[in-house]
Coordinates of C-alpha atoms in Angstrom, one line a residue:
M1 CA -118.2 -15.4 -70.0
Y2 CA -120.1 -18.6 -69.2
K3 CA -120.1 -20.1 -72.8
N4 CA -123.7 -21.0 -72.0
I5 CA -127.3 -19.6 -71.8
L6 CA -126.4 -17.6 -68.7
D7 CA -124.3 -15.3 -71.1
I8 CA -127.9 -13.6 -71.8
K9 CA -128.2 -10.9 -69.2
G10 CA -131.4 -11.0 -67.2
L11 CA -132.0 -14.7 -67.5
K12 CA -131.9 -17.3 -64.6
V13 CA -131.8 -21.1 -65.0
G14 CA -133.1 -23.3 -62.2
Q15 CA -133.3 -27.3 -62.2
A16 CA -134.8 -29.8 -60.1
Q17 CA -134.4 -33.7 -60.4
D18 CA -135.1 -36.8 -58.7
Y19 CA -132.2 -39.2 -59.0
E20 CA -134.1 -42.3 -57.7
A21 CA -137.2 -41.9 -60.0
L22 CA -134.9 -40.4 -62.7
T23 CA -136.8 -37.4 -64.0
G24 CA -136.7 -33.6 -63.5
C25 CA -137.3 -30.3 -64.8
T26 CA -135.4 -27.1 -65.9
V27 CA -136.7 -23.5 -65.9
V28 CA -135.3 -20.5 -67.7
I29 CA -136.7 -17.3 -65.8
C30 CA -136.9 -13.8 -67.4
E31 CA -138.3 -11.7 -64.4
E32 CA -138.5 -8.7 -66.9
G33 CA -140.1 -10.6 -69.8
A34 CA -139.0 -11.5 -73.0
T35 CA -140.4 -11.8 -76.4
C36 CA -140.9 -15.5 -77.3
G37 CA -141.6 -17.7 -80.4
V38 CA -141.8 -21.6 -80.9
D39 CA -141.5 -24.1 -83.6
V40 CA -142.6 -27.8 -83.2
R41 CA -141.3 -30.1 -85.5
G42 CA -141.9 -33.6 -83.8
S43 CA -145.2 -35.3 -84.2
A44 CA -145.7 -36.4 -80.5
P45 CA -145.3 -32.9 -78.7
G46 CA -146.5 -32.2 -75.1
T47 CA -146.7 -28.3 -74.6
R48 CA -148.1 -25.4 -72.7
E49 CA -149.3 -22.0 -74.0
T50 CA -147.8 -22.6 -77.4
D51 CA -150.9 -21.0 -79.0
L52 CA -150.3 -17.8 -77.0
L53 CA -147.0 -17.4 -78.9
D54 CA -148.8 -17.2 -82.2
P55 CA -147.9 -13.6 -83.5
I56 CA -151.6 -12.7 -83.9
N57 CA -152.3 -13.3 -80.3
M58 CA -152.2 -10.6 -77.8
I59 CA -149.5 -11.4 -75.3
Q60 CA -146.0 -10.3 -76.2
K61 CA -143.6 -11.4 -73.7
V62 CA -143.1 -14.6 -71.5
H63 CA -141.7 -14.9 -68.1
A64 CA -140.4 -18.4 -68.0
V65 CA -139.9 -21.2 -70.3
V66 CA -140.1 -24.8 -68.8
L67 CA -138.4 -27.9 -70.1
S68 CA -139.7 -31.1 -68.1
G69 CA -139.5 -34.9 -68.0
G70 CA -142.7 -36.8 -67.1
S71 CA -144.6 -36.7 -70.5
A72 CA -147.8 -34.9 -70.4
F73 CA -147.9 -35.4 -66.4
G74 CA -144.7 -33.3 -66.2
L75 CA -146.8 -30.2 -67.6
E76 CA -147.9 -29.9 -64.0
S77 CA -144.3 -28.5 -62.9
T78 CA -145.4 -25.3 -65.0
C79 CA -147.9 -24.6 -62.6
G80 CA -145.2 -24.7 -59.7
V81 CA -143.2 -22.1 -61.7
S82 CA -146.4 -20.0 -62.1
R83 CA -147.0 -20.1 -58.4
Y84 CA -143.4 -19.0 -57.7
L85 CA -143.4 -16.2 -60.2
E86 CA -146.9 -14.8 -59.0
E87 CA -145.6 -14.8 -55.4
R88 CA -142.9 -12.4 -56.4
K89 CA -145.3 -10.3 -58.5
I90 CA -143.8 -11.3 -61.8
G91 CA -146.2 -11.5 -64.6
F92 CA -148.8 -9.8 -67.1
D93 CA -150.7 -7.0 -64.9
V94 CA -154.5 -7.7 -64.9
G95 CA -155.2 -5.4 -62.3
V96 CA -156.2 -8.0 -59.5
T97 CA -152.9 -9.7 -59.9
K98 CA -150.0 -10.3 -62.2
V99 CA -150.2 -13.6 -64.2
P100 CA -146.9 -15.1 -65.0
I101 CA -146.8 -16.0 -68.7
V102 CA -145.1 -19.5 -68.4
V103 CA -144.8 -21.6 -71.7
G104 CA -143.1 -25.1 -71.6
A105 CA -142.6 -28.6 -73.3
V106 CA -142.1 -32.2 -72.1
L107 CA -140.2 -35.2 -73.0
F108 CA -140.9 -38.7 -72.3
D109 CA -138.8 -40.5 -69.7
L110 CA -141.4 -42.6 -67.8
G111 CA -139.7 -45.7 -69.1
V112 CA -136.4 -44.9 -67.5
G113 CA -136.9 -44.5 -63.7
N114 CA -140.0 -44.6 -61.8
P115 CA -142.9 -44.0 -64.0
K116 CA -145.2 -43.1 -61.2
V117 CA -143.0 -40.0 -60.1
R118 CA -143.1 -37.2 -62.5
P119 CA -142.2 -33.4 -62.3
D120 CA -145.0 -31.9 -60.3
I121 CA -146.0 -28.4 -58.9
K122 CA -143.2 -28.7 -55.9
M123 CA -140.5 -29.8 -58.4
G124 CA -141.3 -26.8 -60.8
Y125 CA -141.2 -24.5 -57.6
D126 CA -138.0 -26.0 -56.3
A127 CA -136.3 -25.5 -59.7
C128 CA -137.3 -21.7 -59.5
K129 CA -135.8 -21.6 -55.8
S130 CA -132.5 -23.0 -57.2
A131 CA -132.5 -20.5 -60.3
S132 CA -129.0 -18.8 -60.8
D133 CA -127.6 -16.3 -63.2
K134 CA -124.0 -17.6 -62.5
I135 CA -124.1 -21.6 -62.4
L136 CA -125.6 -24.0 -64.8
N137 CA -125.1 -27.7 -64.7
Q138 CA -125.0 -29.9 -67.6
G139 CA -125.7 -33.6 -68.2
N140 CA -127.8 -35.3 -65.5
Y141 CA -129.7 -32.5 -64.4
G142 CA -133.2 -31.0 -64.5
A143 CA -135.0 -32.4 -67.9
G144 CA -132.1 -34.3 -68.7
C145 CA -132.1 -36.5 -65.6
G146 CA -133.7 -39.3 -67.3
A147 CA -133.1 -38.4 -70.8
T148 CA -131.8 -41.1 -73.2
V149 CA -131.0 -41.4 -77.1
G150 CA -130.7 -44.3 -79.4
K151 CA -133.8 -46.2 -78.6
I152 CA -134.6 -48.0 -82.0
R153 CA -133.8 -51.5 -80.4
G154 CA -135.4 -50.6 -77.1
M155 CA -134.3 -49.1 -73.7
D156 CA -132.0 -52.0 -73.2
Y157 CA -129.7 -50.8 -76.0
A158 CA -130.1 -47.0 -75.5
M159 CA -127.6 -44.7 -74.3
K160 CA -127.8 -41.6 -71.7
G161 CA -128.9 -38.1 -73.0
G162 CA -129.0 -35.1 -70.8
V163 CA -129.2 -31.3 -70.6
G164 CA -126.6 -29.1 -72.5
S165 CA -126.0 -25.5 -73.3
Y166 CA -123.6 -23.4 -75.3
S167 CA -123.2 -19.8 -76.4
I168 CA -121.6 -17.4 -79.0
K169 CA -120.8 -13.7 -78.5
L170 CA -120.0 -11.6 -81.3
D171 CA -117.8 -8.4 -81.2
N172 CA -120.6 -6.1 -81.5
G173 CA -122.1 -7.6 -78.4
L174 CA -124.7 -9.7 -80.0
V175 CA -125.0 -12.9 -77.9
V176 CA -126.9 -16.2 -79.2
S177 CA -127.3 -19.3 -76.8
A178 CA -129.2 -22.3 -76.5
L179 CA -130.2 -24.7 -73.8
V180 CA -131.5 -28.2 -74.6
A181 CA -132.7 -31.5 -73.2
V182 CA -131.5 -34.4 -75.4
N183 CA -133.9 -37.3 -75.3
A184 CA -134.1 -38.5 -78.9
L185 CA -135.1 -41.6 -80.8
G186 CA -132.2 -41.3 -83.1
D187 CA -128.4 -41.3 -82.7
I188 CA -126.2 -38.3 -82.0
Y189 CA -123.6 -37.3 -84.3
E190 CA -120.4 -35.2 -84.4
D191 CA -118.4 -34.8 -87.5
G192 CA -120.3 -37.3 -89.3
K193 CA -119.7 -40.0 -86.5
V194 CA -122.2 -41.6 -84.1
I195 CA -120.9 -40.6 -80.8
A196 CA -124.0 -41.9 -78.8
G197 CA -127.0 -43.9 -79.8
V198 CA -128.2 -47.4 -80.3
L199 CA -125.8 -50.2 -79.1
D200 CA -124.9 -53.5 -80.4
D201 CA -125.5 -56.7 -78.2
T202 CA -122.4 -56.2 -76.4
K203 CA -123.3 -52.6 -75.4
T204 CA -119.7 -51.4 -76.5
K205 CA -120.3 -50.2 -79.9
N206 CA -122.6 -47.9 -81.4
L207 CA -124.8 -49.3 -84.4
S208 CA -126.8 -46.7 -86.8
T209 CA -130.4 -46.3 -86.3
Y210 CA -130.7 -45.2 -89.7
E211 CA -129.2 -48.7 -91.2
I212 CA -131.4 -50.5 -88.8
L213 CA -134.6 -49.0 -90.2
K214 CA -133.4 -49.5 -93.7
Q215 CA -132.9 -53.3 -92.8
G216 CA -136.4 -53.3 -91.2
T217 CA -134.8 -55.3 -88.2
C218 CA -136.2 -52.9 -85.3
D219 CA -136.4 -55.9 -83.0
G220 CA -137.0 -53.8 -80.0
G221 CA -140.0 -51.7 -81.6
F222 CA -140.2 -48.1 -81.8
S223 CA -139.8 -46.5 -78.5
I224 CA -142.2 -43.6 -77.4
D225 CA -139.5 -42.5 -74.8
N226 CA -138.5 -39.7 -76.9
T227 CA -138.5 -36.0 -77.7
T228 CA -135.8 -33.2 -77.7
I229 CA -136.7 -30.0 -76.2
G230 CA -134.7 -26.7 -76.4
I231 CA -134.6 -22.9 -75.9
V232 CA -132.5 -20.6 -77.9
A233 CA -132.1 -17.2 -76.2
T234 CA -130.4 -13.9 -77.5
N235 CA -130.1 -10.4 -76.5
A236 CA -131.5 -9.2 -79.8
K237 CA -134.5 -7.1 -80.6
L238 CA -137.1 -9.6 -82.3
T239 CA -140.8 -9.7 -82.8
K240 CA -142.7 -12.8 -82.0
S241 CA -142.6 -13.7 -85.7
E242 CA -139.0 -13.2 -86.0
C243 CA -138.5 -15.4 -82.7
K244 CA -140.5 -18.2 -84.5
K245 CA -138.2 -17.9 -87.6
V246 CA -135.2 -18.2 -85.3
S247 CA -136.8 -21.3 -83.9
Q248 CA -137.3 -22.8 -87.3
M249 CA -133.7 -22.3 -88.2
A250 CA -132.5 -23.7 -85.1
H251 CA -134.1 -26.9 -85.7
N252 CA -131.2 -27.2 -88.3
G253 CA -128.9 -27.6 -85.2
Y254 CA -131.2 -30.7 -84.3
A255 CA -130.6 -32.1 -87.7
K256 CA -126.8 -31.6 -87.7
A257 CA -126.5 -33.5 -84.4
I258 CA -129.4 -35.9 -84.5
F259 CA -130.5 -38.4 -86.9
P260 CA -133.2 -39.4 -87.6
V261 CA -134.8 -36.4 -86.0
H262 CA -138.2 -35.0 -86.1
T263 CA -139.9 -38.5 -86.4
P264 CA -143.6 -39.5 -85.6
H265 CA -142.1 -40.7 -82.3
D266 CA -140.5 -37.5 -81.1
G267 CA -142.2 -34.2 -79.9
D268 CA -139.2 -32.0 -80.9
T269 CA -139.7 -28.3 -80.0
I270 CA -137.6 -25.2 -79.7
F271 CA -138.5 -21.9 -78.1
T272 CA -136.8 -18.7 -78.8
L273 CA -136.5 -15.9 -76.2
A274 CA -135.3 -12.4 -77.1
T275 CA -134.5 -9.8 -74.4
G276 CA -134.2 -6.8 -76.8
E277 CA -131.0 -5.1 -76.3
I278 CA -129.2 -5.2 -79.8
E279 CA -130.4 -4.9 -83.4
S280 CA -129.5 -7.8 -85.6
D281 CA -130.5 -9.7 -88.7
V282 CA -132.6 -12.7 -88.7
T283 CA -130.6 -14.7 -91.0
L284 CA -127.7 -14.1 -88.9
L285 CA -129.5 -15.0 -85.8
G286 CA -130.9 -18.3 -87.3
S287 CA -127.5 -19.3 -88.4
L288 CA -125.9 -18.6 -85.1
A289 CA -129.0 -20.5 -83.4
T290 CA -128.1 -23.5 -85.7
E291 CA -124.6 -23.7 -84.2
V292 CA -125.4 -23.0 -80.6
M293 CA -128.0 -25.8 -80.7
Q294 CA -125.8 -28.4 -82.4
K295 CA -123.1 -27.7 -79.8
S296 CA -125.5 -27.6 -76.8
I297 CA -126.6 -31.1 -77.9
L298 CA -123.0 -32.4 -77.8
N299 CA -122.4 -30.7 -74.5
A300 CA -125.6 -32.6 -73.1
I301 CA -124.0 -36.0 -74.4
K302 CA -120.5 -35.3 -73.2
N303 CA -121.6 -34.3 -69.9
A304 CA -124.0 -37.1 -69.2
E305 CA -123.2 -39.8 -66.6
S306 CA -124.2 -43.5 -66.9
I307 CA -127.4 -44.5 -65.0
G308 CA -128.0 -48.0 -64.0
K309 CA -127.7 -50.1 -67.2
I310 CA -127.8 -47.1 -69.4
V311 CA -124.2 -46.2 -70.5
S312 CA -123.0 -42.7 -71.4
Y313 CA -120.7 -41.4 -73.7
K314 CA -118.0 -40.7 -71.0
N315 CA -118.1 -44.4 -70.3
M316 CA -118.1 -45.6 -73.7
L317 CA -114.8 -43.7 -74.2
N318 CA -113.1 -45.7 -71.4
K319 CA -113.9 -49.1 -73.0

């Protein structure tokens, strides 16, 4: 087993990125369709087709979920995913064609690399072309390419975020996985300790975003370069309402690993995909989703590499 989202049969993950402009996109494709729900907790979201996921609305399954950099501009990448899927006759049959149901969310990375270069139709299409059910790169890939964390003092004292994944399989065959692009205003915690986040003046030691907030010493101002976006995936049988509930519970994984989280300066969003193989209890699924999301966040941070003046967890360990 892969110990990541590829443990879910029927899913493929594709990623494309521009290492000069420092932005990219990640797509999870389910060619047969998967039931989907979403929960948005941050106050600055950028999303596509989330209204469609309301349980009262007609469409029951989606064919791809896109996580992208580029802020609202990055939503263009979802059109490249739609084009790729339509060419392969994957989507909701409307008679004259098949319309791919593609949902997505974006994070803000325009302040990291070249703000004039964003994930576009071509990058979304290229991400699909690279999609694999066997290989998943973590760290500075896809939507994690320009991701950063700990920005309360501005980008000069932030650290590198990234994309990460983790998976749990139970003895009865139930699998719950997560994939996340970590780009938070807040700090990243493991076992109660900050492992990545806002740096001191020497850039060799982590401070506490929370303490800086309490002291009223936000000398860098509130950065808008934020938003953590993620996907929970399971082989369980779920309705759209149940998928939304799992997404809600999975936000606890954000809260266990990121603080502060769900701020007015983050657009934190989680989608849940269910491929419908195994009966399961939603309370169990939501609890597992919390764990895999927390560990996916930590994997994103631990696999990230430094870019320019933005230091990574790996490099901090070497100091």
